[in-house]
Short mmCIF file of C-alpha atoms and ligand atoms in Angstrom, two decimals:
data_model
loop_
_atom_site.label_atom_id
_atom_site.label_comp_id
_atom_site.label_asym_id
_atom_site.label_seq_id
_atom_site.Cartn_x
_atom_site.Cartn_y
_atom_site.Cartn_z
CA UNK A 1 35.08 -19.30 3.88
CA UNK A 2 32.36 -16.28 3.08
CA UNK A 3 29.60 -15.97 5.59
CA UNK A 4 26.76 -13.96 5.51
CA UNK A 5 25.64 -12.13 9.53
CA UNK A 6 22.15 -10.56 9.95
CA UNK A 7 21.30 -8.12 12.72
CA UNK A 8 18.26 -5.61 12.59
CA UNK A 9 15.61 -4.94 10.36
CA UNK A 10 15.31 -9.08 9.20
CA UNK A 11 11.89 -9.84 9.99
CA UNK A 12 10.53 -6.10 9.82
CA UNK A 13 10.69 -3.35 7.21
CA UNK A 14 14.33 -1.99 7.09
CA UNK A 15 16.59 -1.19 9.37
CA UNK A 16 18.65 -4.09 8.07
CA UNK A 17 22.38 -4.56 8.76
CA UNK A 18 24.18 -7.20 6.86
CA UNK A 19 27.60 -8.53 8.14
CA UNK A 20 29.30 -10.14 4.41
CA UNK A 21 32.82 -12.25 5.73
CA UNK A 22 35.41 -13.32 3.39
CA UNK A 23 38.08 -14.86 5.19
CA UNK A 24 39.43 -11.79 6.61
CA UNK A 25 37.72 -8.85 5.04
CA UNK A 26 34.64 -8.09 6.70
CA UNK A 27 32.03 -5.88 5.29
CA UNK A 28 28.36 -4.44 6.02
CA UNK A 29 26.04 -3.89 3.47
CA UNK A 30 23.61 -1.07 5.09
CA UNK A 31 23.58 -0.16 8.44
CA UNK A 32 19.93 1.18 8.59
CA UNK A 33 17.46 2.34 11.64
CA UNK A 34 14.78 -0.38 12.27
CA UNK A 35 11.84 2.25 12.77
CA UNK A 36 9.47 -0.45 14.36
CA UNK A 37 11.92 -1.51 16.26
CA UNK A 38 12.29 1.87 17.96
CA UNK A 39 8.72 2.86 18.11
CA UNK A 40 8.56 -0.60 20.54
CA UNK A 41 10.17 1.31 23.19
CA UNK A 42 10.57 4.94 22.39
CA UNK A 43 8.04 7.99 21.18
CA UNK A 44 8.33 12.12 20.96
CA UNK A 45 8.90 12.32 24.50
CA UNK A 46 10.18 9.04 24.93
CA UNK A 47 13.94 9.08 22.90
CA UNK A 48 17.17 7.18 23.26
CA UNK A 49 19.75 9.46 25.33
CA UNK A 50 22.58 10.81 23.60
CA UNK A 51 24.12 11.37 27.16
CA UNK A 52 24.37 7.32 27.35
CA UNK A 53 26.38 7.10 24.10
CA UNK A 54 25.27 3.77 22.40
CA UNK A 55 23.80 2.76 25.74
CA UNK A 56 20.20 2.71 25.02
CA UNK A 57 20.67 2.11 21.49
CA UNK A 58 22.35 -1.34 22.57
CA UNK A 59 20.01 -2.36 25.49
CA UNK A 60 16.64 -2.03 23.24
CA UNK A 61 18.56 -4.40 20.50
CA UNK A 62 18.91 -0.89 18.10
CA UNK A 63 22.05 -1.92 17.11
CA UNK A 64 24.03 -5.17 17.62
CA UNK A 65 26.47 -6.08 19.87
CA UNK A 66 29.56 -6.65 17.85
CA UNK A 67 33.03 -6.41 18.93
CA UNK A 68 35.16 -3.50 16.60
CA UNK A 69 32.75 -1.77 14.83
CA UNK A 70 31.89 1.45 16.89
CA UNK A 71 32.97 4.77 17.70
CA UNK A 72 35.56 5.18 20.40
CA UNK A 73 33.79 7.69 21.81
CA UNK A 74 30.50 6.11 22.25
CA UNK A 75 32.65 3.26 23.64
CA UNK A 76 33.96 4.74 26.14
CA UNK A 77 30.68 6.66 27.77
CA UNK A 78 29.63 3.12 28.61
CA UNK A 79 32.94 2.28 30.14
CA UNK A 80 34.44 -0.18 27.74
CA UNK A 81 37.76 0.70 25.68
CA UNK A 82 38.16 2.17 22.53
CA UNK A 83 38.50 -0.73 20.03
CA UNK A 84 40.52 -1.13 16.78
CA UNK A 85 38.33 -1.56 13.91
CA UNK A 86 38.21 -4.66 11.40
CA UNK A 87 35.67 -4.05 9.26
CA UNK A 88 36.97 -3.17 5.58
CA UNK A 89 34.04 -1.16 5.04
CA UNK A 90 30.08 -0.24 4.66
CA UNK A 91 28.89 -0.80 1.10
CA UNK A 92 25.19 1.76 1.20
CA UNK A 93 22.75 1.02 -1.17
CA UNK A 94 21.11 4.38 -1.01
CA UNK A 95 20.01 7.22 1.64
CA UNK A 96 16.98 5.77 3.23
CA UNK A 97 16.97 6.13 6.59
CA UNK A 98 16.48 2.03 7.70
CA UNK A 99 19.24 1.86 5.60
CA UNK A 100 21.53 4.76 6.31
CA UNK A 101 21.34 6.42 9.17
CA UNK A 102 22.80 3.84 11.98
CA UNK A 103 26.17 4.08 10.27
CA UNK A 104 26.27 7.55 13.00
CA UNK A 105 27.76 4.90 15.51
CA UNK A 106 30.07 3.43 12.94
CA UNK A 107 33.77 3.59 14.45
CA UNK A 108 35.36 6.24 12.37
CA UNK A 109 37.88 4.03 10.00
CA UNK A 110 35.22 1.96 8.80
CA UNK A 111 34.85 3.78 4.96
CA UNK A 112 31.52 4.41 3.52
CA UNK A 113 30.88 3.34 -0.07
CA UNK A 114 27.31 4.58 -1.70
CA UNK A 115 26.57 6.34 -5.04
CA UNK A 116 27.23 9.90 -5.81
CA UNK A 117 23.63 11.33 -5.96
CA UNK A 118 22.95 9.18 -2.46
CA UNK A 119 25.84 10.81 -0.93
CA UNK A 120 24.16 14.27 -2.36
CA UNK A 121 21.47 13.68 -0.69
CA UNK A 122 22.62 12.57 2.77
CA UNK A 123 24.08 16.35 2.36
CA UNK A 124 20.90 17.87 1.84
CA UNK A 125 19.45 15.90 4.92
CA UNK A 126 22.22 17.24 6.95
CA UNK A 127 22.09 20.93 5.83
CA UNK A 128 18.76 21.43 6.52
CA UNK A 129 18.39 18.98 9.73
CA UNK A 130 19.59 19.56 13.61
CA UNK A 131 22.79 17.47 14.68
CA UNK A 132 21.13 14.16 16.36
CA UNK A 133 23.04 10.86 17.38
CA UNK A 134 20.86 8.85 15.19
CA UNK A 135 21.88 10.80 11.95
CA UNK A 136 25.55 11.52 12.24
CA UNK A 137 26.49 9.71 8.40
CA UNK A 138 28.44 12.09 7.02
CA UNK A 139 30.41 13.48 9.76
CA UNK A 140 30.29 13.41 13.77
CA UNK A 141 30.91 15.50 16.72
CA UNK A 142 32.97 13.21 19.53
CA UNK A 143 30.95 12.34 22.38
CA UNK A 144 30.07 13.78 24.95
CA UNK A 145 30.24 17.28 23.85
CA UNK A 146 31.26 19.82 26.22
CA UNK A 147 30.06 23.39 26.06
CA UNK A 148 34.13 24.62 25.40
CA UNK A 149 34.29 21.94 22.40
CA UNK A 150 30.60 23.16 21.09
CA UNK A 151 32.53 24.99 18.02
CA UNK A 152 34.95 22.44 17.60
CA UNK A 153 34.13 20.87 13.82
CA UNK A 154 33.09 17.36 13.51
CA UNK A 155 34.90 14.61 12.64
CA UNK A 156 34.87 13.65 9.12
CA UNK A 157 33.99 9.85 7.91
CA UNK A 158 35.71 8.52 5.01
CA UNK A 159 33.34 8.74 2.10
CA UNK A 160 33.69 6.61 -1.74
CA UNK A 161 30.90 7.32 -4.28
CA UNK A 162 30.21 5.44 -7.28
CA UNK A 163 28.71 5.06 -10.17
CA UNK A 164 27.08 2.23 -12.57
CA UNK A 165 30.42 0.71 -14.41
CA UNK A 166 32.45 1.61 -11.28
CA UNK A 167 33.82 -1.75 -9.73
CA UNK A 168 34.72 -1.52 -6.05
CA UNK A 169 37.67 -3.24 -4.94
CA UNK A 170 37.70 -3.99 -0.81
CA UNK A 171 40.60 -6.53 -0.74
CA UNK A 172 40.07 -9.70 -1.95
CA UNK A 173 36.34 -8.70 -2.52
CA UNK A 174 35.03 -6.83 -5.62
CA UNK A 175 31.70 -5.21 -5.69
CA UNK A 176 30.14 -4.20 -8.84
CA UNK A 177 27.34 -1.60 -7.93
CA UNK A 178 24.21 -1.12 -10.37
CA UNK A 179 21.77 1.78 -10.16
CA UNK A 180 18.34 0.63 -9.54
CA UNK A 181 15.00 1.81 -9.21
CA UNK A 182 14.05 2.97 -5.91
CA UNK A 183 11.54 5.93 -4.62
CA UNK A 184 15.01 7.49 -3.85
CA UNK A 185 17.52 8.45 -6.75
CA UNK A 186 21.09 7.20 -6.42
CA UNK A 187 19.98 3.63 -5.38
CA UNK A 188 21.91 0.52 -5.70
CA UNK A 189 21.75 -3.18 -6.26
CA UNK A 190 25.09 -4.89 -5.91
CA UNK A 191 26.86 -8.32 -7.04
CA UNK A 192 29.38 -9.02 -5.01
CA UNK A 193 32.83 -11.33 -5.92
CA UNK A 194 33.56 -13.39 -2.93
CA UNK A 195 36.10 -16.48 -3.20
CA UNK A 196 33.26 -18.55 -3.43
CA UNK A 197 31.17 -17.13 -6.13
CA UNK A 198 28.64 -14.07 -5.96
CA UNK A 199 26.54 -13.07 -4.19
CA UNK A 200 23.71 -10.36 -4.87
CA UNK A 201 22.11 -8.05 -2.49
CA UNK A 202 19.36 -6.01 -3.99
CA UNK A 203 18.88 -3.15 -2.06
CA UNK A 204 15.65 -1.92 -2.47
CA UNK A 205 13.62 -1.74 -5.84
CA UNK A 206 11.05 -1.39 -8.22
CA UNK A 207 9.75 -3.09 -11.16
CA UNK A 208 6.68 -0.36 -11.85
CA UNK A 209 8.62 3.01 -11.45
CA UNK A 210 9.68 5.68 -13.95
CA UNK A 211 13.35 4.15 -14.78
CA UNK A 212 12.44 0.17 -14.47
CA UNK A 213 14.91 -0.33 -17.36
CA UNK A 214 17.55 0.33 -14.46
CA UNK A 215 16.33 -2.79 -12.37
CA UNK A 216 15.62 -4.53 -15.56
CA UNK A 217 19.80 -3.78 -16.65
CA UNK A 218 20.72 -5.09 -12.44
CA UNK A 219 18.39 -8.61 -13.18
CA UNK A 220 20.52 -9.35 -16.35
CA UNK A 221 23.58 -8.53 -14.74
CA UNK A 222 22.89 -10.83 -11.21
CA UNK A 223 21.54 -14.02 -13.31
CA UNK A 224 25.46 -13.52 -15.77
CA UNK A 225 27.24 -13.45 -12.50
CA UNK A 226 25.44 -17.11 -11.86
CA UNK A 227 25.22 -16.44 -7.92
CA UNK A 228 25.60 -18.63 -5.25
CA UNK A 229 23.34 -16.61 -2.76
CA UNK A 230 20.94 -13.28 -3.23
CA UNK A 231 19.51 -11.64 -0.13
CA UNK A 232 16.62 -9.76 -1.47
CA UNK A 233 14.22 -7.29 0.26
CA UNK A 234 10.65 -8.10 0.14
CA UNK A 235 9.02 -5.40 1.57
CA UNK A 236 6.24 -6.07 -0.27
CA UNK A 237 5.93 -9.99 -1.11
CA UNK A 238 2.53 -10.60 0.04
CA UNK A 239 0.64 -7.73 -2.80
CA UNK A 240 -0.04 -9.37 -6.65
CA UNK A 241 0.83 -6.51 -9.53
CA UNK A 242 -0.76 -3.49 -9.13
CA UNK A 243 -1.81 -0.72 -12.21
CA UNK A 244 0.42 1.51 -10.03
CA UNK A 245 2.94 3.70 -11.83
CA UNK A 246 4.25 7.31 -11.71
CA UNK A 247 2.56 8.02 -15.11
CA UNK A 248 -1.14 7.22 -13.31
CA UNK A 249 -0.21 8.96 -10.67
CA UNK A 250 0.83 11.86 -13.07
CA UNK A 251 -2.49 11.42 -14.84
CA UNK A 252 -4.60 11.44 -11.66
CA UNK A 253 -3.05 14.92 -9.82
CA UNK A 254 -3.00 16.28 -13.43
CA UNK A 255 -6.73 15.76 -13.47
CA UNK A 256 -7.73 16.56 -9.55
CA UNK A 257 -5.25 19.99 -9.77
CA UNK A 258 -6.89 21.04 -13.06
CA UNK A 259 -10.56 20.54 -11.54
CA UNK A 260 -9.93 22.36 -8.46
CA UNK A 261 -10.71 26.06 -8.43
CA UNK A 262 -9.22 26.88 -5.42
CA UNK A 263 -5.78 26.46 -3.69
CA UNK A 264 -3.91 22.54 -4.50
CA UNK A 265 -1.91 21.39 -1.83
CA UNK A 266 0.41 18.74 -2.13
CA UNK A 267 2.43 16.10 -0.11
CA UNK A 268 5.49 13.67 -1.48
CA UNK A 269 8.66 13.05 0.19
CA UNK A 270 11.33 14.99 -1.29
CA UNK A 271 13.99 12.26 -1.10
CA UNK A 272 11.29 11.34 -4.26
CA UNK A 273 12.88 12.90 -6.98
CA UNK A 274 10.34 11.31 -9.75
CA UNK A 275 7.11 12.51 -7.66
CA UNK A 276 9.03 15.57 -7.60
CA UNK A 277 9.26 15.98 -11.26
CA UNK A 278 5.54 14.96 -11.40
CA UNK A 279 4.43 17.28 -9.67
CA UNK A 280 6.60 20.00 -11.50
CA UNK A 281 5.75 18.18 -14.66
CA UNK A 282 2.10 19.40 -13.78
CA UNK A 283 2.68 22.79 -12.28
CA UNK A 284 4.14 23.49 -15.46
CA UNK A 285 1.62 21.82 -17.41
CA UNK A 286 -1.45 23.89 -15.88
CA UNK A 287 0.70 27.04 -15.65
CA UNK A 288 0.83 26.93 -11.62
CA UNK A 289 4.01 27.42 -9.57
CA UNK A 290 5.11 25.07 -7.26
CA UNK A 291 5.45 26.55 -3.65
CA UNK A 292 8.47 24.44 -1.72
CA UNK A 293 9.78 24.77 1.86
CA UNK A 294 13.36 26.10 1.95
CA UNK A 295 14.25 22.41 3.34
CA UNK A 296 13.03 21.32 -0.08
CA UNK A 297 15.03 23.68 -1.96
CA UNK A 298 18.33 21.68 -0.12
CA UNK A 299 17.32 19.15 -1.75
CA UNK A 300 16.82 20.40 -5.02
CA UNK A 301 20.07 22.40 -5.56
CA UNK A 302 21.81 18.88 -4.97
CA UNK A 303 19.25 16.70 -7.33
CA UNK A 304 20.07 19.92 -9.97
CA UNK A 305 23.79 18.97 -9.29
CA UNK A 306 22.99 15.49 -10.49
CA UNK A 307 22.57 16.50 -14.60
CA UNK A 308 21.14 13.00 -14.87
CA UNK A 309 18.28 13.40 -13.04
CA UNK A 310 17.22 16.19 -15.43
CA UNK A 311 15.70 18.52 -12.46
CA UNK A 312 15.55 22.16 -12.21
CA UNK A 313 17.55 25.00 -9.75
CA UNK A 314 16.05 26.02 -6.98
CA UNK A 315 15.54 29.37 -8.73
CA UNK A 316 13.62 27.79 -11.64
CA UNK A 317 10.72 30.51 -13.11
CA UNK A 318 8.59 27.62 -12.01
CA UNK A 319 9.49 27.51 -8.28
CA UNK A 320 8.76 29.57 -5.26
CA UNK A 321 10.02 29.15 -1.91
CA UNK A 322 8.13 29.37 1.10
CA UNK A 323 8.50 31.63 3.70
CA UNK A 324 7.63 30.42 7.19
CA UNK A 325 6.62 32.79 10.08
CA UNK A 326 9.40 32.65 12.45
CA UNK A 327 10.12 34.49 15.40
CA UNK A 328 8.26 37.97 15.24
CA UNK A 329 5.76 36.61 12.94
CA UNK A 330 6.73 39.86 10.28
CA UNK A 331 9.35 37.75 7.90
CA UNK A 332 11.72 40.38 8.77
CA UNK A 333 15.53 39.00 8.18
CA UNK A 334 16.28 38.81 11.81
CA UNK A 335 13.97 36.18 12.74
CA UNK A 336 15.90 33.41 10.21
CA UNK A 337 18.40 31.36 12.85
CA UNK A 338 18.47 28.56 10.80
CA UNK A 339 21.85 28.77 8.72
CA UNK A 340 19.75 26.95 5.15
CA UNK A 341 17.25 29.82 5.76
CA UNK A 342 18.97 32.35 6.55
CA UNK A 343 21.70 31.65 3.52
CA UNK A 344 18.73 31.65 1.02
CA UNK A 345 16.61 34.88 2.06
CA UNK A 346 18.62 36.92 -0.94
CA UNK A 347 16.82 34.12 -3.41
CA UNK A 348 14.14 36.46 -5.54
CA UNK A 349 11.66 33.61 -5.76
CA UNK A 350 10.43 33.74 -2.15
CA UNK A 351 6.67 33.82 -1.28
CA UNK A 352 4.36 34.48 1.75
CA UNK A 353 1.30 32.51 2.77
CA UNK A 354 -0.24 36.13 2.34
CA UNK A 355 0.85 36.39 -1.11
CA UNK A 356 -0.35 32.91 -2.07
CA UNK A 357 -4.31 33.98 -0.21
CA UNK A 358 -4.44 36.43 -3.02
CA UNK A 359 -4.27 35.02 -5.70
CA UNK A 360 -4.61 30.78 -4.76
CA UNK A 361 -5.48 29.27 -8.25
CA UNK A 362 -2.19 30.56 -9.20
CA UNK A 363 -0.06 27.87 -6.89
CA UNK A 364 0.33 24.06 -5.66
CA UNK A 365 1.78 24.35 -2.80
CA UNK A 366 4.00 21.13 -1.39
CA UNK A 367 3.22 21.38 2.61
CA UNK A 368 4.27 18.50 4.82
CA UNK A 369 1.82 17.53 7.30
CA UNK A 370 4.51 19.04 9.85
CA UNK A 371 3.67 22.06 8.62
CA UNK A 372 0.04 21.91 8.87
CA UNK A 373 -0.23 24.39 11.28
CA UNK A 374 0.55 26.89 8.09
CA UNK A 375 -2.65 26.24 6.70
CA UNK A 376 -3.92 28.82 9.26
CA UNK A 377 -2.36 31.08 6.83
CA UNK A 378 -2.85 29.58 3.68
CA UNK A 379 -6.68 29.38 4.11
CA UNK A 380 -7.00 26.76 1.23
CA UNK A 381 -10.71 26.71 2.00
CA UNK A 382 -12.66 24.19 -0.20
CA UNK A 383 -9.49 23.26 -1.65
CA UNK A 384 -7.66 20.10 -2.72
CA UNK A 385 -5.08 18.39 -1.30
CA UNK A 386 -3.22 15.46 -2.82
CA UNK A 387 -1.50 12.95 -0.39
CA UNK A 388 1.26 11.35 -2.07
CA UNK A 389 2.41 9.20 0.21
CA UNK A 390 2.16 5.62 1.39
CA UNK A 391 -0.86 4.98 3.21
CA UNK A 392 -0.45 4.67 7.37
CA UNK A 393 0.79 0.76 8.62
CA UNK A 394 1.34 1.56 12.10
CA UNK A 395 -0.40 2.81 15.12
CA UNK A 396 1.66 5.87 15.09
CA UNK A 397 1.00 6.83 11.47
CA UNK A 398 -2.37 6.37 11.98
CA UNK A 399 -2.92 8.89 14.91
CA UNK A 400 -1.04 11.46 12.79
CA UNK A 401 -3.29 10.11 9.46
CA UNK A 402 -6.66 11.00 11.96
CA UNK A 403 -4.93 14.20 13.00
CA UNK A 404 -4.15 15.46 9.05
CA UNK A 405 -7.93 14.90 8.23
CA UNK A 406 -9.24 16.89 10.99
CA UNK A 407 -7.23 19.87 9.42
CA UNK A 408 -8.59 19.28 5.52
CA UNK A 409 -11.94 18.84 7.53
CA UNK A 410 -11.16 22.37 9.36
CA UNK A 411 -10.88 24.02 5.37
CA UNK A 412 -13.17 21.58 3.88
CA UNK A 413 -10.59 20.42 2.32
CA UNK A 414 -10.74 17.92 -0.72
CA UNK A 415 -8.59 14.84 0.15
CA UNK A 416 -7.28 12.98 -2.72
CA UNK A 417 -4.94 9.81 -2.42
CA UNK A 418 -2.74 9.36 -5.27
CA UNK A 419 0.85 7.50 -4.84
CA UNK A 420 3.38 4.50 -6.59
CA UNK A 421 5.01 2.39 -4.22
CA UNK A 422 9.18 2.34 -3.95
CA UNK A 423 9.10 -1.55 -3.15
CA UNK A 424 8.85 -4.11 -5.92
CA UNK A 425 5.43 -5.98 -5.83
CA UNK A 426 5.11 -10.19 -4.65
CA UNK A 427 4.32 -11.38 -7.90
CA UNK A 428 7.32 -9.40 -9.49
CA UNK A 429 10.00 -10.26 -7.03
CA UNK A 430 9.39 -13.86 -7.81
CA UNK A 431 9.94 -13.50 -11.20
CA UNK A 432 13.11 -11.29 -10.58
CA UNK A 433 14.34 -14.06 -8.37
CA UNK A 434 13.58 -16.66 -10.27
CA UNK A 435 15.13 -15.36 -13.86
CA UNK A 436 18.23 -14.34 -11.58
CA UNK A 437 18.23 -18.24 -10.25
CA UNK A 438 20.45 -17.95 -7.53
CA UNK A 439 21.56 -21.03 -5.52
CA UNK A 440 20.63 -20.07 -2.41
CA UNK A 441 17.72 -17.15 -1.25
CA UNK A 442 18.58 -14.89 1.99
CA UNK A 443 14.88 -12.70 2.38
CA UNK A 444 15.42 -9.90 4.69
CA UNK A 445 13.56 -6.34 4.73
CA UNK A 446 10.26 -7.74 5.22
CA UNK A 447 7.49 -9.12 7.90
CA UNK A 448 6.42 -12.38 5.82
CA UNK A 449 10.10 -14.75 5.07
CA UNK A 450 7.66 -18.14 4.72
CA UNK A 451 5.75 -16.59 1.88
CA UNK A 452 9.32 -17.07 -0.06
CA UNK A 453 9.61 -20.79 0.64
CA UNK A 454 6.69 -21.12 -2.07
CA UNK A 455 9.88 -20.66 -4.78
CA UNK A 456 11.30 -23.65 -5.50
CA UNK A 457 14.24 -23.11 -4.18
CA UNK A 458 17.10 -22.89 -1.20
CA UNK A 459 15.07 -20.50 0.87
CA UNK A 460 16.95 -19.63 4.16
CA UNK A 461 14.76 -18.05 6.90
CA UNK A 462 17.24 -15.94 8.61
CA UNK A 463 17.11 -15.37 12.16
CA UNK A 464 18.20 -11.91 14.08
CA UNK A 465 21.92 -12.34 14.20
CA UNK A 466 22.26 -15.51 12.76
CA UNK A 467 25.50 -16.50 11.15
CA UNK A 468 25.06 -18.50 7.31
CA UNK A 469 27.80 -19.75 5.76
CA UNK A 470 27.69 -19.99 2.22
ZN1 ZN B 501 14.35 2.43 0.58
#
């Protein structure tokens, strides 16, 4: 019998945790963080205790409660006993947070399965991040941590990367894994052999982003394997087709960057490795550098390990590092504490916010909105800024939205709003589910199920921890 368990993340944007049974071998495919589902009950100074193990994680409905799959450790700082594990394994689909980062309370035989680049970059997040509960993927420190144990290294998780053409075998399950197109590189759709026919979970994806033909390659594949259920994400089922695409958005920065006669500021998310390569497709183009942040550069030395993604060193002629004013305020070696800092001051591509006031026309600078407060340095006076993000959809987003324009406002700064969405639009996700034609359609990963019952088809509108059987 295969049956198919949701908890988390069903009826919201990620944070999505599916429980895949075949007879005996259990699976999850993602164990992600639910971020609306946390900002219900928690804020900055508002967070879930790592002193109470999985406590408050459990209580506010973070995470499920589900016999055998978490850490003995966390366990047991509730008071309940360490249990043996039966779940065969987590199959990833790629290093998004609301999909990723929940696998931290994951008991520690449960392997981890994801693509090589993903598992690159859940290094990068981890070299250049502080240890937290809720981001403990790759390895973990055993809970609760006493000051003796402080240097004591963290347990290990059993890691398995992939690639396209790789088939996984998890007993009497096989999983073929196909890169897709994502706003994250190393993303995955996956058909999956049960005893009863396949079943396809998409991940996240794209029909309008630099490397469709990848999602284009997963749709053949799914509709050949003739599936008996897909469970599809549909972030984004309730927009028609845009003209979005990372060549307009290319074309648009090119133009704004070029026009601007003073300093060019810009914001993507580095997990982004195409809006990364836009962007350096244009410094390059207009003979600017491109100013990162040394937490950038992490993630650029592991994209650059990735030949594939055709991206450049963090040493590139083309790319300057960032210092930030630390400690004494006088960049002076001493005041780096921070180990991905500190191990990169030797780099001879390393610029000041003083350096960059000389000269501005010379740079784009990529500056989080984090780091705003470096903009008293920069001075980018009547300058242009290009926000390459997604546009706020919450109350907190929008606060922090009000609070970036009152900076640019503070500079006269030139905002400019220029982005290509990571989730596959309405009218193209019924098309991909329709030419895949599966028997049965499991929508998760989004805020609007009904609007899928207009397919003609088996539509099942899943309920938080509901059980299907297929
Ligand atoms: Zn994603």
């Amino acid at each position: 019998m295969v049956k198919l368990g949701f908890f988390g993340g069903i009826k919201e944007i990620g944070g999505n945790k599916i429980l895949l049974e075949d007879n005996d071998t259990k699976i999850f495919l993602d164990f992600g963080m639910s971020f609306n589902r946390r900002a219900m009950f928690f804020e900055e100074y508002l967070m879930p205790r790592s002193a109470n193990g999985i406590g408050d994680f459990l209580s506010t409905g973070l995470i499920p409660d589900i016999p055998n799959i978490y850490r003995d450790d966390l366990l047991e700082q509730i008071g309940r006993k360490p249990e043996e594990t039966d779940i065969c394994g987590v199959i990833l689909s790629h290093a998004h947070a609301d999909h990723a980062n929940y696998i931290s309370f994951l008991h520690k035989d449960i392997p981890v399965y994801c693509g090589e680049t993903c598992k690159y970059i859940l290094e990068a997040v981890e070299e250049q991040s502080q240890r937290s509960i809720e981001c403990e993927i790759l390895n973990f420190k055993k809970r609760p941590i006493y000051k003796e144990e402080y240097k004591n290294p963290p347990i290990e998780r059993k890691f398995n990367t992939f690639r396209t053409g790789k088939k996984i075998k998890i007993d009497s399950l096989e999983i073929e894994p196909i890169a897709t197109d994502h706003s994250v590189p190393g993303s995955y759709g996956f058909i999956i052999h049960t005893s009863k026919g396949a079943v396809i979970y998409t991940g996240d994806l794209r029909m309008h982003g630099a490397n469709a033909h990848m999602t284009k390659n997963f749709i053949t594949a799914a509709k050949e394997a003739k599936p008996i259920a897909m469970i599809t994400e549909g972030t984004r089922i309730d927009t028609d087709k845009t003209d979005e695409s990372e060549q307009k958005v290319y074309l648009e920065s090119k133009k704004v960057i070029k026009d601007n006669k003073k300093l060019s500021i810009v914001d993507f998310n580095f997990k982004d490795v195409d809006r990364f390569s836009t962007f350096y497709r244009t410094a390059k183009d207009l003979d600017k550098k491109l100013v990162i942040s040394f937490k950038h550069a992490c993630f650029l030395e592991k994209y650059h390990r990735d030949k594939k993604l055709k991206t450049p060193d963090s040493r590139d002629s083309q790319i300057l590092l960032l210092k930030p004013k630390r400690l004494t305020g006088t960049y002076i070696d001493e005041d780096y504490t921070d180990w991905y800092i500190k191990k990169r001051l030797n780099y001879p591509n390393i610029i000041t916010a003083e350096e960059i006031v000389k000269n501005p026309t010379k740079y784009m600078v990529v500056l989080n909105f984090y780091y705003f407060n470096m903009l008293v340095d920069l001075k980018p006076n009547y300058g242009t800024y290009i926000h390459s993000l997604s546009e706020p959809f919450n109350e907190e987003m929008e606060i922090s939205y009000d609070r970036m324009h009152n900076w640019l406002k503070l500079f006269n700064v030139k905002f400019v709003q220029s982005h290509c969405s990571g989730h596959i639009s309405g009218s193209d996700l019924y098309e991909l589910i329709e030419t895949v034609n599966p028997q049965e359609v499991y929508p998760i990963h989004t805020e609007h199920p009904e609007m899928f019952e207009k397919l003609n088809m088996n539509t099942h509108i899943v309920s938080e921890g509901g059980i299907y059987k297929l």
